[in-house]
Coordinates of C-alpha atoms and ligand atoms in Angstrom, one line a residue:
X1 CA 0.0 0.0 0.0
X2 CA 3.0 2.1 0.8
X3 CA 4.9 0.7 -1.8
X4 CA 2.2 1.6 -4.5
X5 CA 1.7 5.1 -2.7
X6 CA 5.2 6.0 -3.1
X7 CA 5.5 4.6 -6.8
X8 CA 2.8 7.3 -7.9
X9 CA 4.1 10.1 -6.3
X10 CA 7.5 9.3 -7.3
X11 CA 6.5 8.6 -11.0
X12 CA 3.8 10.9 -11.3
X13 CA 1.5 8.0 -13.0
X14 CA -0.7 5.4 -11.0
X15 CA 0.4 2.0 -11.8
X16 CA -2.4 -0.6 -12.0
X17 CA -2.1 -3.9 -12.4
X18 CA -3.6 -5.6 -15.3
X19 CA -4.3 -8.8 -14.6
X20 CA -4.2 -10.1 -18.6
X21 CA -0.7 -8.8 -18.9
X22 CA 0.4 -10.2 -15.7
X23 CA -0.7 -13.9 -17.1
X24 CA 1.0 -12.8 -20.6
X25 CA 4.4 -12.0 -18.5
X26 CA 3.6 -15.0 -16.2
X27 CA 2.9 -17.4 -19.2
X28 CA 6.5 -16.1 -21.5
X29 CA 8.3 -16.3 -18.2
X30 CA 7.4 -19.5 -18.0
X31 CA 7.1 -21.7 -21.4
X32 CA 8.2 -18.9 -23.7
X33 CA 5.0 -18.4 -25.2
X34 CA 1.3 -17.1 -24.3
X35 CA -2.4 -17.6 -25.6
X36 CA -5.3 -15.2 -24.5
X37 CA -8.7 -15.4 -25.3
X38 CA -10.5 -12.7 -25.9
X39 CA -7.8 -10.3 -26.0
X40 CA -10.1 -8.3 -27.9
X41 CA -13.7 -7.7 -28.1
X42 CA -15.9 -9.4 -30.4
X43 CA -16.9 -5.8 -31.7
X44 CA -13.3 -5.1 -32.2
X45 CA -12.7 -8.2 -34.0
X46 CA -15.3 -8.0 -36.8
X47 CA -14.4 -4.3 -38.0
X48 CA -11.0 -5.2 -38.1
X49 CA -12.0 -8.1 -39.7
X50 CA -13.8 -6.1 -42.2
X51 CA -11.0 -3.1 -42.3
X52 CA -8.6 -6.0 -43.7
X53 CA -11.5 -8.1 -45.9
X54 CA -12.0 -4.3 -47.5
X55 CA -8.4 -4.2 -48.0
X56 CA -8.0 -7.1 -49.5
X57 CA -11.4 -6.4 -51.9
X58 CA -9.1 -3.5 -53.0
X59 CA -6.6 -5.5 -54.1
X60 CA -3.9 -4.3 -51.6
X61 CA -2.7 -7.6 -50.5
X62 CA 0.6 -9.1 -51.7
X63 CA 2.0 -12.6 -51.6
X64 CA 4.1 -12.7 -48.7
X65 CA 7.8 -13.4 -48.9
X66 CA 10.4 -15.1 -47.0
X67 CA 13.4 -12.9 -45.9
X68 CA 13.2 -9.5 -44.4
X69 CA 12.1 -6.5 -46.6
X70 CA 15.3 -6.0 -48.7
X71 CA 15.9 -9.6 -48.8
X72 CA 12.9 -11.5 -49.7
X73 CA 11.8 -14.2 -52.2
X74 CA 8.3 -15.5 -52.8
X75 CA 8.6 -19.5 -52.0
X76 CA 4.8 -21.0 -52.1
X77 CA 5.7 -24.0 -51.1
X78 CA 6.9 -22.6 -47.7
X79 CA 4.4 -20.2 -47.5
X80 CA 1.0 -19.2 -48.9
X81 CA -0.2 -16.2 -47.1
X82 CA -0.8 -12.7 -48.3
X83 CA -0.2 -9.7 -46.7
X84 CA -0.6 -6.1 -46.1
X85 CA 1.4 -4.1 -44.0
X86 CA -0.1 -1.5 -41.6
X87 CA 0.7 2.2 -41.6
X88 CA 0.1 3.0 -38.1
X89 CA 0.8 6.8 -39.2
X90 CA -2.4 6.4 -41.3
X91 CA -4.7 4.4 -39.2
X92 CA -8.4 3.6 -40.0
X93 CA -10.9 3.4 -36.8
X94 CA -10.4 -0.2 -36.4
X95 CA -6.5 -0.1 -36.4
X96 CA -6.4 2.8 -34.3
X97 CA -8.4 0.9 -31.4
X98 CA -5.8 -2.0 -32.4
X99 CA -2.6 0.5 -31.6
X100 CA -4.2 1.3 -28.3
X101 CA -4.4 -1.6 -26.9
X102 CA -1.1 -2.6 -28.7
X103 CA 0.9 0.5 -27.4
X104 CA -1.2 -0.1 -24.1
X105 CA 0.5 -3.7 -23.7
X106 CA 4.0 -2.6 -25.1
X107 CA 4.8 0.3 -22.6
X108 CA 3.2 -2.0 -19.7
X109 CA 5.8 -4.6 -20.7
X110 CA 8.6 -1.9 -20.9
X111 CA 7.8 -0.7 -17.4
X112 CA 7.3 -4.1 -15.3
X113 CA 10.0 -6.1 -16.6
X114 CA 12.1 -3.8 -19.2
X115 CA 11.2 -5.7 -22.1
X116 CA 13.1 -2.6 -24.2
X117 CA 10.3 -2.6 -27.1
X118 CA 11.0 0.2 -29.3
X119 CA 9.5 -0.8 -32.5
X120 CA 6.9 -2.6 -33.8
X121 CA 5.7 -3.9 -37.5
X122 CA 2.3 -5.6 -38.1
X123 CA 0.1 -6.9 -41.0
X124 CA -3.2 -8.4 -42.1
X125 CA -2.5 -11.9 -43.2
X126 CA -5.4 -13.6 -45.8
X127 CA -4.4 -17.6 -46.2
X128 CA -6.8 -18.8 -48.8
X129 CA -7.7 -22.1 -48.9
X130 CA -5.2 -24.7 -49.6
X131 CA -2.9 -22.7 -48.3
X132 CA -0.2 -23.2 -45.1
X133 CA 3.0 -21.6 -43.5
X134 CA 5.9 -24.3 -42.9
X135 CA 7.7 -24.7 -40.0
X136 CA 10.0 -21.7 -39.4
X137 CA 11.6 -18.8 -37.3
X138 CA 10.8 -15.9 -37.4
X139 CA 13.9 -13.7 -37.1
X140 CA 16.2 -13.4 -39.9
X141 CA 19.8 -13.7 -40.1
X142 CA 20.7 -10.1 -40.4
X143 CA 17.8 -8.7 -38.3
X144 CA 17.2 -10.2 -34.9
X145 CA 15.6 -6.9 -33.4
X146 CA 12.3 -8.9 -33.4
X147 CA 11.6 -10.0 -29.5
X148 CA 8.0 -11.4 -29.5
X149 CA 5.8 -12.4 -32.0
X150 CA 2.2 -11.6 -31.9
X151 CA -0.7 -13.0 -33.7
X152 CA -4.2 -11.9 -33.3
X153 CA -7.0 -13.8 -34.7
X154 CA -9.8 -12.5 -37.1
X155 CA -11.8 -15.5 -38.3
X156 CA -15.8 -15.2 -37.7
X157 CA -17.4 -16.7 -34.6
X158 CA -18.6 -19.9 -36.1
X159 CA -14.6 -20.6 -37.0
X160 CA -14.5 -24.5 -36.3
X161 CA -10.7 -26.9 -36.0
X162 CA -11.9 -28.5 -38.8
X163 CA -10.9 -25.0 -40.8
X164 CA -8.0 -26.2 -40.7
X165 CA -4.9 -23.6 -39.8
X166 CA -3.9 -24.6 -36.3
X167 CA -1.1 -22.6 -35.3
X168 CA 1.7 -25.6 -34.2
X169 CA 4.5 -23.6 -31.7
X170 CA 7.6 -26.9 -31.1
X171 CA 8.5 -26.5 -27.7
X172 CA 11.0 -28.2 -25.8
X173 CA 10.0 -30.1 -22.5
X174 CA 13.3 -31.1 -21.0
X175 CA 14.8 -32.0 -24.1
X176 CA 11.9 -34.0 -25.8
X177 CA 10.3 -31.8 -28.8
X178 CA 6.1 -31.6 -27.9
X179 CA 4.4 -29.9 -30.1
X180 CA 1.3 -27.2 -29.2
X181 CA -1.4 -26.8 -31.3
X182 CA -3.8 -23.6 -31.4
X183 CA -6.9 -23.2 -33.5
X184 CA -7.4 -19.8 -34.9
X185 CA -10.7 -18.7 -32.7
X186 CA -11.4 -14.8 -33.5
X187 CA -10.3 -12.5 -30.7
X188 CA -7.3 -15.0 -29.4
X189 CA -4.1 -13.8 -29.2
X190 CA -0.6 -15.9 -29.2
X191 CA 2.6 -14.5 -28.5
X192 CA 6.0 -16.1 -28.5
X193 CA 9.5 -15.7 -28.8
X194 CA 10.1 -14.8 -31.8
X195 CA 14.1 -16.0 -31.5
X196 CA 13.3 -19.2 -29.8
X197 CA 10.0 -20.6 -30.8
X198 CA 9.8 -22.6 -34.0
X199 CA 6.1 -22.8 -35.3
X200 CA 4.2 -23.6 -38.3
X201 CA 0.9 -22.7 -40.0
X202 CA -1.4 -26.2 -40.8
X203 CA -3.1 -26.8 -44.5
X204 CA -5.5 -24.3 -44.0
X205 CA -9.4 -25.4 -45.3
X206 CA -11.1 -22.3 -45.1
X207 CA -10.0 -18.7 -45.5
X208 CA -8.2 -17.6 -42.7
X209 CA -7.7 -14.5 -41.6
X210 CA -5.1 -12.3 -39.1
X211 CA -2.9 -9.9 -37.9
X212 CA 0.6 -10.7 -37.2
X213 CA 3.2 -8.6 -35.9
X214 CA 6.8 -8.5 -33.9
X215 CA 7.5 -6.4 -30.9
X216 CA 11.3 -5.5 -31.5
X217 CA 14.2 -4.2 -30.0
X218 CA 16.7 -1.6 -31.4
Ligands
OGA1 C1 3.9 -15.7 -39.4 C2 3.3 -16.8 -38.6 C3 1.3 -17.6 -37.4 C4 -0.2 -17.6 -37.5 O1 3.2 -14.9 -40.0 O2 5.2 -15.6 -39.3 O3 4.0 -17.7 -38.2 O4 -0.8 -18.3 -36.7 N1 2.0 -16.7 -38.3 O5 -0.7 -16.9 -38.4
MN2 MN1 6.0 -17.0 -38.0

């Protein structure tokens, strides 16, 4: 009580804790990687999910590569996604609701445990059918600024596992490779390692839809 006292007159700002980020800190702390459902509203997750379907309609979308901006390639049989980068200097209403809470987490990580995050690069991702991601890493050998991945997922409500597109994070359990699978329910978030966690994107059966972005260093 003290403690807390002294914290806001000292730093001029009350601190509250926020029991979802606590349980994200908790769960990377722990295994490296974290799921939360409902991360954001179901409100939230249909007009970005029709900010990026509009997007998309609009022809805006790109295959996506492998390798970092300067240095990529278009391999389909690695990955089949396309994607559209977005400006958070221009945001629409959706996206600027999605930088709050984004920007919200972020300086809440940079406070409690120093995470260091300075920068930070997301896009919509559209996997059409028949489509998958193959198992990978997702820093690249002359960038390793990316800290944590973080995917948010826009699929409607009725999204079934038979849709295909589980997420698949390899984890190590005392040496013995297990392997965790995650279904693409709208309003979930996942966020891993990005330096340590290997991870693949199943044959996906029905159009899949996304945000994915990297919390990075400088
Ligand atoms: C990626 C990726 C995972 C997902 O875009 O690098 O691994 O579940 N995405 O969409
Ligand atoms: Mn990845």
């Amino acid at each position: 009580m003290i403690d807390a006292l002294q914290n806001q007159l000292f730093e001029d700002i009350p601190f509250v804790e926020n029991p979802v980020y606590e349980k994200i800190i908790q769960d990377i702390g722990l295994n490296k990687f974290s799921i939360i459902d409902a991360f954001f509203s179901s409100e939230m997750v249909s007009q970005l999910r029709q900010s990026l379907l509009n997007k998309h309609e609009e022809d805006r979308f790109k295959k996506a590569a492998i390798g970092n901006r300067v240095n990529e390639v278009i391999v389909k049989t690695i990955r089949g996604d396309q994607i559209l980068w977005i400006d958070e200097s221009l945001p629409n209403a959706a996206e600027h609701l999605f930088f709050d809470q984004i920007n919200d987490l972020v300086s809440y990580l940079n406070t409690t445990c120093f995470m260091g995050i300075l920068h930070k690069e997301f896009h919509y991702a559209l996997y059409p059918k028949g489509t998958f991601y193959k198992r990978h890493i997702d820093t690249f050998q002359n960038d390793d600024r990316r800290k944590l991945s973080f995917v948010c997922y826009l699929n409607t409500e009725d999204w079934k596992p038979e849709n295909g597109g589980e997420l698949v994070l390899y984890l190590d359990e005392n040496g013995i490779e297990t392997e965790k699978i995650i279904y693409p329910f709208p309003g979930r978030i996942v966020i891993f390692e990005s330096q340590i966690i290997e991870h693949e994107v199943k044959l996906v059966e029905t159009e899949r839809l996304s945000i994915t972005g990297w919390l990075k260093t400088r």
